[in-house]
């Protein structure tokens, strides 16, 4: 079972990329292709879409005039099967996108090992230059290189709503959160919205809770290196259920999707807080909010959205604010491509060049290349949002663990357990046992 990255439909990304395109000349790479031979590279992706891809293609082809990029966009639901067929036949992509987790595992046999090329052309320290390259290493093979880094573990709040409620800062613990909810609900708004019908966001929040109890321990337990049916993860289920019982998570959440339902409430100004990650960064820009006005009304243009550490909901959390995640998208080269060198030139440009990664930073998404910052231009309130971007970058360069669970059966077991505990159909102890059983079966 693969988790659809529904956050990838980012309204502001196209506008941000267009703004950035004018500055590419100053970021030009010195690694232009010197061969006289003309080459066409077939590039398949679910992200970027065709409009976003044009900006990258234009910039790359300007620097590498002998390489033409032919892009094919495929909807995420169809992507894995399309690539499997195309790359297996040898008539498909030269370069194609990967997501950490089940897609990477399933498509790994179709990829070339990029380690030797990366060491030669990027540097022997390429794993230090790029974030989370290890998440694309499967059975000793570097199946891809990261392009964009996504991390979860945050709560996002509407500063205007908190101001109206007389709340000077987002909640730091469960008691503050409950008190804040009382004030927010008195305004006729929802306090926090969770699209608990969507398994992926439930898994995000559970990981936040588990990391507050035992920082980083979740990632050992989920692969069988420690016991998942231990006290820590039983308590994490208890604390997850408490968010429903205490009214933090709204009534009817289990019938609500994160996209579009909860996200719509959030952008319409009907809810003060929501669980997102840095993929939501574009909503901190005036350009993004202007673009959203046609869907959510002019009111959205006056909102100030800000990320903050998820409140301590476990009582005496050992740590808060740590992000987990990894490459939201990375690039692989088909093992059957007859254009390995040109394909790697393109992959290197996307992932490890200042030019390609500056385009990424301009969208407020986190570049995989550590030396390239996220842009801080166009923010609604730079004094509040600027420090958020800086802290995110620090966290994303030092992730506590991966967001995706590599084994699909284990992921499904945990997602089902979370829904069952939330609805009262399963105890926390039984939930932890059910996940442990899936972990044992996967060994």
Short mmCIF file of C-alpha atoms in Angstrom, two decimals:
data_model
loop_
_atom_site.label_atom_id
_atom_site.label_comp_id
_atom_site.label_asym_id
_atom_site.label_seq_id
_atom_site.Cartn_x
_atom_site.Cartn_y
_atom_site.Cartn_z
CA UNK A 1 0.00 0.00 0.00
CA UNK A 2 1.54 3.31 -1.04
CA UNK A 3 0.77 6.66 0.51
CA UNK A 4 -0.39 9.21 -2.03
CA UNK A 5 1.47 12.50 -1.52
CA UNK A 6 -1.58 14.70 -1.90
CA UNK A 7 0.34 17.73 -0.66
CA UNK A 8 2.17 17.76 -3.99
CA UNK A 9 -0.52 19.92 -5.61
CA UNK A 10 1.08 23.17 -4.54
CA UNK A 11 -0.72 26.18 -5.92
CA UNK A 12 2.15 28.63 -5.43
CA UNK A 13 5.01 26.54 -6.73
CA UNK A 14 4.54 27.52 -10.36
CA UNK A 15 4.51 31.23 -9.54
CA UNK A 16 7.57 30.92 -7.34
CA UNK A 17 9.46 29.03 -10.02
CA UNK A 18 8.59 31.66 -12.60
CA UNK A 19 9.92 34.39 -10.34
CA UNK A 20 13.12 32.46 -9.80
CA UNK A 21 13.76 31.74 -13.46
CA UNK A 22 14.99 35.26 -14.15
CA UNK A 23 17.86 34.81 -11.71
CA UNK A 24 19.27 31.64 -13.18
CA UNK A 25 22.06 33.25 -15.16
CA UNK A 26 23.87 34.20 -11.96
CA UNK A 27 23.65 30.58 -10.80
CA UNK A 28 24.89 29.03 -14.03
CA UNK A 29 26.76 25.76 -13.67
CA UNK A 30 30.24 25.40 -15.10
CA UNK A 31 29.65 21.72 -15.97
CA UNK A 32 28.24 22.25 -19.44
CA UNK A 33 28.17 19.30 -21.79
CA UNK A 34 31.14 19.59 -24.14
CA UNK A 35 30.24 16.79 -26.56
CA UNK A 36 29.09 17.78 -30.03
CA UNK A 37 26.52 14.96 -30.01
CA UNK A 38 22.88 15.90 -29.56
CA UNK A 39 21.03 13.78 -27.03
CA UNK A 40 17.39 13.57 -25.92
CA UNK A 41 16.60 12.42 -22.39
CA UNK A 42 13.14 11.10 -21.57
CA UNK A 43 12.15 12.35 -18.09
CA UNK A 44 9.11 10.89 -16.33
CA UNK A 45 7.59 12.25 -13.13
CA UNK A 46 4.46 12.74 -11.08
CA UNK A 47 6.12 15.82 -9.60
CA UNK A 48 6.89 18.26 -11.13
CA UNK A 49 3.89 18.53 -13.41
CA UNK A 50 4.25 19.78 -16.98
CA UNK A 51 4.03 23.47 -16.10
CA UNK A 52 6.62 23.29 -13.34
CA UNK A 53 8.88 21.04 -15.42
CA UNK A 54 9.13 23.68 -18.17
CA UNK A 55 11.06 26.01 -15.88
CA UNK A 56 13.60 23.33 -14.99
CA UNK A 57 13.92 22.19 -18.59
CA UNK A 58 14.46 25.72 -19.91
CA UNK A 59 17.18 26.40 -17.34
CA UNK A 60 18.94 23.07 -17.88
CA UNK A 61 18.90 23.22 -21.68
CA UNK A 62 20.32 26.75 -21.59
CA UNK A 63 23.33 25.41 -19.69
CA UNK A 64 23.52 22.14 -21.65
CA UNK A 65 22.52 22.99 -25.23
CA UNK A 66 23.38 19.52 -26.55
CA UNK A 67 20.90 17.75 -24.25
CA UNK A 68 17.16 18.03 -24.90
CA UNK A 69 14.74 17.02 -22.15
CA UNK A 70 11.42 15.45 -23.11
CA UNK A 71 9.11 15.38 -20.10
CA UNK A 72 6.18 13.10 -19.43
CA UNK A 73 3.86 13.80 -16.49
CA UNK A 74 2.00 10.82 -15.02
CA UNK A 75 -0.64 11.02 -12.29
CA UNK A 76 0.63 9.53 -9.05
CA UNK A 77 -2.04 6.81 -8.96
CA UNK A 78 -0.76 5.47 -12.29
CA UNK A 79 2.89 6.29 -11.87
CA UNK A 80 4.45 3.14 -10.43
CA UNK A 81 2.87 0.79 -12.95
CA UNK A 82 3.70 3.06 -15.88
CA UNK A 83 7.37 3.29 -14.90
CA UNK A 84 7.62 -0.43 -14.22
CA UNK A 85 6.36 -1.21 -17.72
CA UNK A 86 8.37 1.49 -19.44
CA UNK A 87 11.68 0.91 -17.69
CA UNK A 88 11.37 -2.87 -18.03
CA UNK A 89 10.94 -2.62 -21.78
CA UNK A 90 13.82 -0.23 -22.32
CA UNK A 91 11.56 2.08 -24.35
CA UNK A 92 10.50 4.17 -21.37
CA UNK A 93 12.25 6.83 -19.30
CA UNK A 94 15.94 7.55 -19.05
CA UNK A 95 15.34 9.48 -15.81
CA UNK A 96 12.37 8.90 -13.53
CA UNK A 97 11.15 10.01 -10.12
CA UNK A 98 11.24 8.02 -6.91
CA UNK A 99 9.60 8.43 -3.52
CA UNK A 100 11.11 6.85 -0.42
CA UNK A 101 9.20 3.77 0.71
CA UNK A 102 7.25 1.29 -1.35
CA UNK A 103 7.80 2.99 -4.73
CA UNK A 104 11.57 3.03 -4.24
CA UNK A 105 11.56 -0.61 -3.13
CA UNK A 106 9.41 -1.74 -6.03
CA UNK A 107 11.33 0.15 -8.73
CA UNK A 108 14.83 -0.42 -7.33
CA UNK A 109 15.59 -3.41 -9.63
CA UNK A 110 15.00 -1.17 -12.66
CA UNK A 111 17.52 1.49 -11.65
CA UNK A 112 21.21 2.02 -12.33
CA UNK A 113 23.59 2.27 -9.37
CA UNK A 114 24.52 5.96 -9.16
CA UNK A 115 27.22 5.68 -6.50
CA UNK A 116 30.29 5.60 -8.77
CA UNK A 117 29.05 8.44 -10.97
CA UNK A 118 28.09 10.53 -7.96
CA UNK A 119 31.50 10.08 -6.35
CA UNK A 120 33.22 11.02 -9.60
CA UNK A 121 31.08 13.96 -10.68
CA UNK A 122 29.68 15.37 -7.43
CA UNK A 123 32.44 14.32 -5.06
CA UNK A 124 33.45 11.45 -2.85
CA UNK A 125 31.54 13.25 -0.10
CA UNK A 126 28.28 13.50 -2.05
CA UNK A 127 26.43 11.78 0.79
CA UNK A 128 27.46 14.68 3.02
CA UNK A 129 26.59 17.33 0.42
CA UNK A 130 23.06 15.98 -0.08
CA UNK A 131 20.40 15.30 2.54
CA UNK A 132 19.26 11.73 3.23
CA UNK A 133 20.93 9.93 0.32
CA UNK A 134 20.85 6.82 2.52
CA UNK A 135 17.08 6.60 2.09
CA UNK A 136 17.67 5.81 -1.58
CA UNK A 137 20.22 3.11 -0.86
CA UNK A 138 18.66 -0.34 -1.21
CA UNK A 139 20.66 -3.56 -0.88
CA UNK A 140 23.88 -1.59 -1.18
CA UNK A 141 22.80 0.15 -4.38
CA UNK A 142 22.34 3.93 -4.69
CA UNK A 143 19.13 3.80 -6.69
CA UNK A 144 18.57 7.54 -6.83
CA UNK A 145 19.60 10.96 -5.60
CA UNK A 146 17.32 13.27 -3.59
CA UNK A 147 15.84 16.39 -5.14
CA UNK A 148 13.35 17.78 -2.64
CA UNK A 149 13.24 17.11 1.11
CA UNK A 150 9.95 16.96 2.99
CA UNK A 151 9.57 16.72 6.72
CA UNK A 152 6.58 16.31 9.02
CA UNK A 153 6.30 16.97 12.74
CA UNK A 154 4.87 20.48 12.84
CA UNK A 155 1.64 22.15 13.74
CA UNK A 156 0.57 25.04 11.53
CA UNK A 157 -1.46 27.90 12.94
CA UNK A 158 -3.33 30.91 11.64
CA UNK A 159 -1.72 33.85 13.43
CA UNK A 160 -4.69 36.13 12.77
CA UNK A 161 -7.08 33.71 14.46
CA UNK A 162 -4.82 33.31 17.48
CA UNK A 163 -4.52 37.10 17.72
CA UNK A 164 -8.31 37.50 17.69
CA UNK A 165 -8.60 34.90 20.45
CA UNK A 166 -6.04 36.74 22.57
CA UNK A 167 -3.45 33.99 22.21
CA UNK A 168 0.09 35.37 21.93
CA UNK A 169 1.85 32.16 20.87
CA UNK A 170 0.95 28.66 19.69
CA UNK A 171 0.41 26.08 22.46
CA UNK A 172 3.44 24.35 23.93
CA UNK A 173 1.67 21.52 25.79
CA UNK A 174 -1.67 19.76 26.05
CA UNK A 175 -3.02 21.99 28.85
CA UNK A 176 -2.26 25.15 26.87
CA UNK A 177 -3.77 23.58 23.76
CA UNK A 178 -7.04 22.78 25.53
CA UNK A 179 -7.21 26.30 26.96
CA UNK A 180 -6.50 27.80 23.54
CA UNK A 181 -9.19 25.64 21.96
CA UNK A 182 -11.77 27.02 24.39
CA UNK A 183 -10.90 30.58 23.31
CA UNK A 184 -10.84 29.75 19.61
CA UNK A 185 -14.10 27.85 19.68
CA UNK A 186 -15.70 30.85 21.41
CA UNK A 187 -15.05 32.72 18.15
CA UNK A 188 -17.15 30.12 16.30
CA UNK A 189 -14.13 28.42 14.73
CA UNK A 190 -12.65 24.98 14.97
CA UNK A 191 -9.44 24.78 16.97
CA UNK A 192 -7.53 21.98 15.23
CA UNK A 193 -8.61 19.91 12.24
CA UNK A 194 -7.38 16.43 11.43
CA UNK A 195 -8.34 14.58 8.26
CA UNK A 196 -8.30 11.28 10.12
CA UNK A 197 -9.92 9.46 7.21
CA UNK A 198 -6.51 9.70 5.53
CA UNK A 199 -4.07 7.21 6.98
CA UNK A 200 -0.94 9.17 6.12
CA UNK A 201 -1.71 12.14 8.37
CA UNK A 202 -2.63 9.83 11.28
CA UNK A 203 0.73 8.15 10.85
CA UNK A 204 2.42 11.55 10.88
CA UNK A 205 0.82 12.52 14.18
CA UNK A 206 1.56 9.15 15.73
CA UNK A 207 5.22 9.50 14.83
CA UNK A 208 5.25 12.94 16.45
CA UNK A 209 3.86 11.44 19.65
CA UNK A 210 6.23 8.46 19.61
CA UNK A 211 9.21 10.76 19.12
CA UNK A 212 8.15 12.85 22.11
CA UNK A 213 8.14 9.73 24.29
CA UNK A 214 11.26 8.03 22.93
CA UNK A 215 13.07 10.22 20.39
CA UNK A 216 14.08 8.13 17.40
CA UNK A 217 13.06 4.82 18.95
CA UNK A 218 10.10 4.40 16.60
CA UNK A 219 12.40 3.81 13.62
CA UNK A 220 14.14 0.90 15.32
CA UNK A 221 10.91 -0.66 16.54
CA UNK A 222 9.13 -0.46 13.19
CA UNK A 223 11.85 -2.59 11.55
CA UNK A 224 12.05 -5.11 14.38
CA UNK A 225 15.22 -3.91 16.11
CA UNK A 226 13.23 -3.33 19.30
CA UNK A 227 9.76 -4.27 20.47
CA UNK A 228 6.81 -2.30 19.15
CA UNK A 229 4.43 -3.83 21.71
CA UNK A 230 6.41 -2.18 24.52
CA UNK A 231 5.20 0.46 26.97
CA UNK A 232 6.41 3.40 24.84
CA UNK A 233 4.24 2.61 21.84
CA UNK A 234 1.25 1.57 23.93
CA UNK A 235 1.46 4.99 25.60
CA UNK A 236 1.76 6.61 22.19
CA UNK A 237 -1.56 4.98 21.22
CA UNK A 238 -3.06 6.20 24.52
CA UNK A 239 -1.93 9.76 23.81
CA UNK A 240 -3.22 9.53 20.24
CA UNK A 241 -6.65 8.48 21.54
CA UNK A 242 -6.56 11.29 24.11
CA UNK A 243 -6.47 13.88 21.33
CA UNK A 244 -9.91 12.63 20.27
CA UNK A 245 -11.26 12.18 23.80
CA UNK A 246 -10.17 15.64 24.95
CA UNK A 247 -11.69 17.32 21.91
CA UNK A 248 -8.43 18.53 20.38
CA UNK A 249 -9.18 16.54 17.23
CA UNK A 250 -12.61 17.59 16.05
CA UNK A 251 -15.76 15.48 16.13
CA UNK A 252 -16.23 13.64 12.84
CA UNK A 253 -12.51 13.60 12.07
CA UNK A 254 -12.57 9.94 11.02
CA UNK A 255 -14.91 10.85 8.16
CA UNK A 256 -12.83 13.88 7.15
CA UNK A 257 -10.00 13.83 4.63
CA UNK A 258 -6.88 15.95 5.11
CA UNK A 259 -7.10 16.98 1.44
CA UNK A 260 -9.40 18.52 0.53
CA UNK A 261 -11.65 18.63 3.63
CA UNK A 262 -9.38 19.72 6.49
CA UNK A 263 -7.18 21.79 4.20
CA UNK A 264 -10.25 23.62 2.87
CA UNK A 265 -11.41 24.47 6.40
CA UNK A 266 -7.92 25.72 7.20
CA UNK A 267 -7.60 27.93 4.11
CA UNK A 268 -11.14 29.27 4.49
CA UNK A 269 -10.22 30.54 7.95
CA UNK A 270 -12.61 28.13 9.65
CA UNK A 271 -9.92 26.37 11.70
CA UNK A 272 -6.95 27.74 13.62
CA UNK A 273 -4.51 24.81 13.47
CA UNK A 274 -3.65 21.76 11.38
CA UNK A 275 -0.88 19.14 11.15
CA UNK A 276 1.28 19.73 8.10
CA UNK A 277 4.98 19.78 7.29
CA UNK A 278 7.29 21.98 5.27
CA UNK A 279 5.45 21.05 2.05
CA UNK A 280 2.97 23.72 3.15
CA UNK A 281 5.58 26.49 3.11
CA UNK A 282 4.30 28.18 -0.03
CA UNK A 283 1.20 29.32 1.89
CA UNK A 284 3.45 31.72 3.79
CA UNK A 285 3.87 33.83 0.64
CA UNK A 286 1.71 36.64 -0.67
CA UNK A 287 1.91 35.14 -4.17
CA UNK A 288 0.46 31.83 -2.99
CA UNK A 289 -2.37 33.44 -1.08
CA UNK A 290 -3.27 35.62 -4.06
CA UNK A 291 -3.40 32.49 -6.20
CA UNK A 292 -5.64 30.76 -3.66
CA UNK A 293 -8.15 33.62 -3.55
CA UNK A 294 -10.06 32.36 -6.59
CA UNK A 295 -10.85 29.17 -4.67
CA UNK A 296 -11.04 30.35 -1.06
CA UNK A 297 -12.12 33.96 -1.41
CA UNK A 298 -10.29 37.22 -0.81
CA UNK A 299 -10.16 36.51 2.93
CA UNK A 300 -7.26 34.11 2.39
CA UNK A 301 -5.05 36.98 1.19
CA UNK A 302 -5.14 38.52 4.66
CA UNK A 303 -4.12 35.34 6.52
CA UNK A 304 -0.72 34.69 8.08
CA UNK A 305 0.08 30.99 8.27
CA UNK A 306 3.00 29.88 10.43
CA UNK A 307 4.56 26.55 11.45
CA UNK A 308 5.56 25.70 15.01
CA UNK A 309 6.73 22.65 16.98
CA UNK A 310 3.89 20.24 17.69
CA UNK A 311 2.79 20.72 21.32
CA UNK A 312 3.94 18.31 24.04
CA UNK A 313 0.92 16.01 24.21
CA UNK A 314 2.57 13.23 26.23
CA UNK A 315 3.40 15.15 29.39
CA UNK A 316 7.07 15.87 29.95
CA UNK A 317 8.15 15.13 26.38
CA UNK A 318 11.82 14.27 26.08
CA UNK A 319 11.98 16.31 22.89
CA UNK A 320 9.67 18.41 20.72
CA UNK A 321 10.10 20.06 17.37
CA UNK A 322 12.13 17.33 15.66
CA UNK A 323 11.19 16.71 12.05
CA UNK A 324 11.13 13.32 10.36
CA UNK A 325 11.09 12.68 6.66
CA UNK A 326 13.43 12.55 3.73
CA UNK A 327 13.38 12.85 -0.05
CA UNK A 328 9.83 13.61 -1.14
CA UNK A 329 11.09 13.16 -4.68
CA UNK A 330 14.39 11.85 -5.99
CA UNK A 331 15.71 10.93 -9.43
CA UNK A 332 16.77 7.55 -10.74
CA UNK A 333 18.28 6.45 -14.04
CA UNK A 334 16.86 3.44 -15.83
CA UNK A 335 19.30 0.55 -15.93
CA UNK A 336 18.25 0.02 -19.57
CA UNK A 337 18.87 3.61 -20.67
CA UNK A 338 21.40 3.84 -23.50
CA UNK A 339 22.21 7.42 -22.47
CA UNK A 340 23.67 6.91 -19.01
CA UNK A 341 26.14 9.81 -19.13
CA UNK A 342 23.68 12.41 -20.36
CA UNK A 343 21.05 11.11 -17.96
CA UNK A 344 23.45 11.52 -15.04
CA UNK A 345 24.31 15.04 -16.21
CA UNK A 346 20.62 15.87 -15.86
CA UNK A 347 20.20 14.11 -12.50
CA UNK A 348 23.31 15.84 -11.17
CA UNK A 349 21.98 19.22 -12.31
CA UNK A 350 18.60 18.66 -10.67
CA UNK A 351 20.00 17.43 -7.36
CA UNK A 352 23.52 18.76 -6.85
CA UNK A 353 23.90 21.96 -8.87
CA UNK A 354 23.37 25.44 -7.53
CA UNK A 355 21.20 26.25 -10.55
CA UNK A 356 18.74 23.39 -10.18
CA UNK A 357 18.56 23.51 -6.42
CA UNK A 358 18.14 27.29 -6.32
CA UNK A 359 14.97 26.78 -8.35
CA UNK A 360 13.83 24.35 -5.67
CA UNK A 361 14.61 26.79 -2.87
CA UNK A 362 12.62 29.49 -4.66
CA UNK A 363 9.44 27.46 -4.16
CA UNK A 364 10.14 27.41 -0.38
CA UNK A 365 10.58 23.65 -0.62
CA UNK A 366 13.77 22.33 1.02
CA UNK A 367 16.60 21.72 -1.47
CA UNK A 368 18.44 18.43 -1.10
CA UNK A 369 21.78 20.22 -1.58
CA UNK A 370 22.67 21.46 1.90
CA UNK A 371 24.56 24.51 0.64
CA UNK A 372 21.46 25.99 -1.07
CA UNK A 373 19.03 27.81 1.24
CA UNK A 374 15.29 28.13 1.04
CA UNK A 375 14.38 31.56 -0.30
CA UNK A 376 12.84 33.99 2.19
CA UNK A 377 11.35 36.39 -0.33
CA UNK A 378 7.68 37.17 -0.69
CA UNK A 379 6.72 36.16 2.85
CA UNK A 380 3.57 37.62 4.36
CA UNK A 381 5.38 38.41 7.63
CA UNK A 382 9.12 37.80 7.38
CA UNK A 383 9.67 38.61 11.06
CA UNK A 384 7.58 35.60 12.09
CA UNK A 385 7.94 33.27 9.11
CA UNK A 386 11.63 33.82 8.32
CA UNK A 387 12.86 32.16 11.54
CA UNK A 388 10.51 29.22 10.81
CA UNK A 389 12.24 28.58 7.49
CA UNK A 390 15.65 28.75 9.14
CA UNK A 391 14.66 26.27 11.84
CA UNK A 392 13.10 23.94 9.29
CA UNK A 393 16.32 23.87 7.29
CA UNK A 394 18.30 22.93 10.39
CA UNK A 395 15.86 20.17 11.23
CA UNK A 396 15.67 18.82 7.68
CA UNK A 397 19.44 18.56 7.53
CA UNK A 398 19.32 16.44 10.71
CA UNK A 399 16.14 14.38 10.43
CA UNK A 400 15.29 12.13 13.36
CA UNK A 401 14.10 9.39 11.00
CA UNK A 402 12.33 8.62 7.71
CA UNK A 403 8.68 9.49 7.23
CA UNK A 404 7.80 6.48 5.12
CA UNK A 405 7.65 2.89 6.38
CA UNK A 406 9.44 0.69 3.89
CA UNK A 407 7.31 -2.42 4.41
CA UNK A 408 3.79 -1.93 3.04
CA UNK A 409 2.21 -4.59 5.31
CA UNK A 410 3.68 -3.02 8.45
CA UNK A 411 2.54 0.41 7.34
CA UNK A 412 -0.97 -0.87 6.70
CA UNK A 413 -1.10 -2.58 10.10
CA UNK A 414 -0.13 0.61 11.91
CA UNK A 415 -2.54 2.76 9.94
CA UNK A 416 -5.41 0.36 10.64
CA UNK A 417 -4.47 0.24 14.32
CA UNK A 418 -4.55 4.02 14.57
CA UNK A 419 -8.04 4.20 13.07
CA UNK A 420 -9.26 1.39 15.33
CA UNK A 421 -7.89 3.00 18.48
CA UNK A 422 -9.31 6.40 17.54
CA UNK A 423 -12.77 4.90 17.00
CA UNK A 424 -12.62 2.89 20.23
CA UNK A 425 -12.68 -0.47 18.46
CA UNK A 426 -9.25 -1.54 19.70
CA UNK A 427 -7.28 -1.00 22.88
CA UNK A 428 -3.84 0.57 22.79
CA UNK A 429 -2.28 -2.67 23.98
CA UNK A 430 -3.97 -4.74 21.28
CA UNK A 431 -3.05 -2.14 18.68
CA UNK A 432 0.63 -2.35 19.57
CA UNK A 433 0.43 -6.16 19.44
CA UNK A 434 -1.15 -6.07 15.98
CA UNK A 435 1.68 -3.92 14.64
CA UNK A 436 4.26 -6.16 16.29
CA UNK A 437 2.69 -9.16 14.59
CA UNK A 438 3.04 -7.46 11.20
CA UNK A 439 6.68 -6.61 11.96
CA UNK A 440 7.38 -10.22 12.94
CA UNK A 441 5.71 -11.50 9.78
CA UNK A 442 7.83 -9.20 7.65
CA UNK A 443 11.16 -10.60 8.91
#
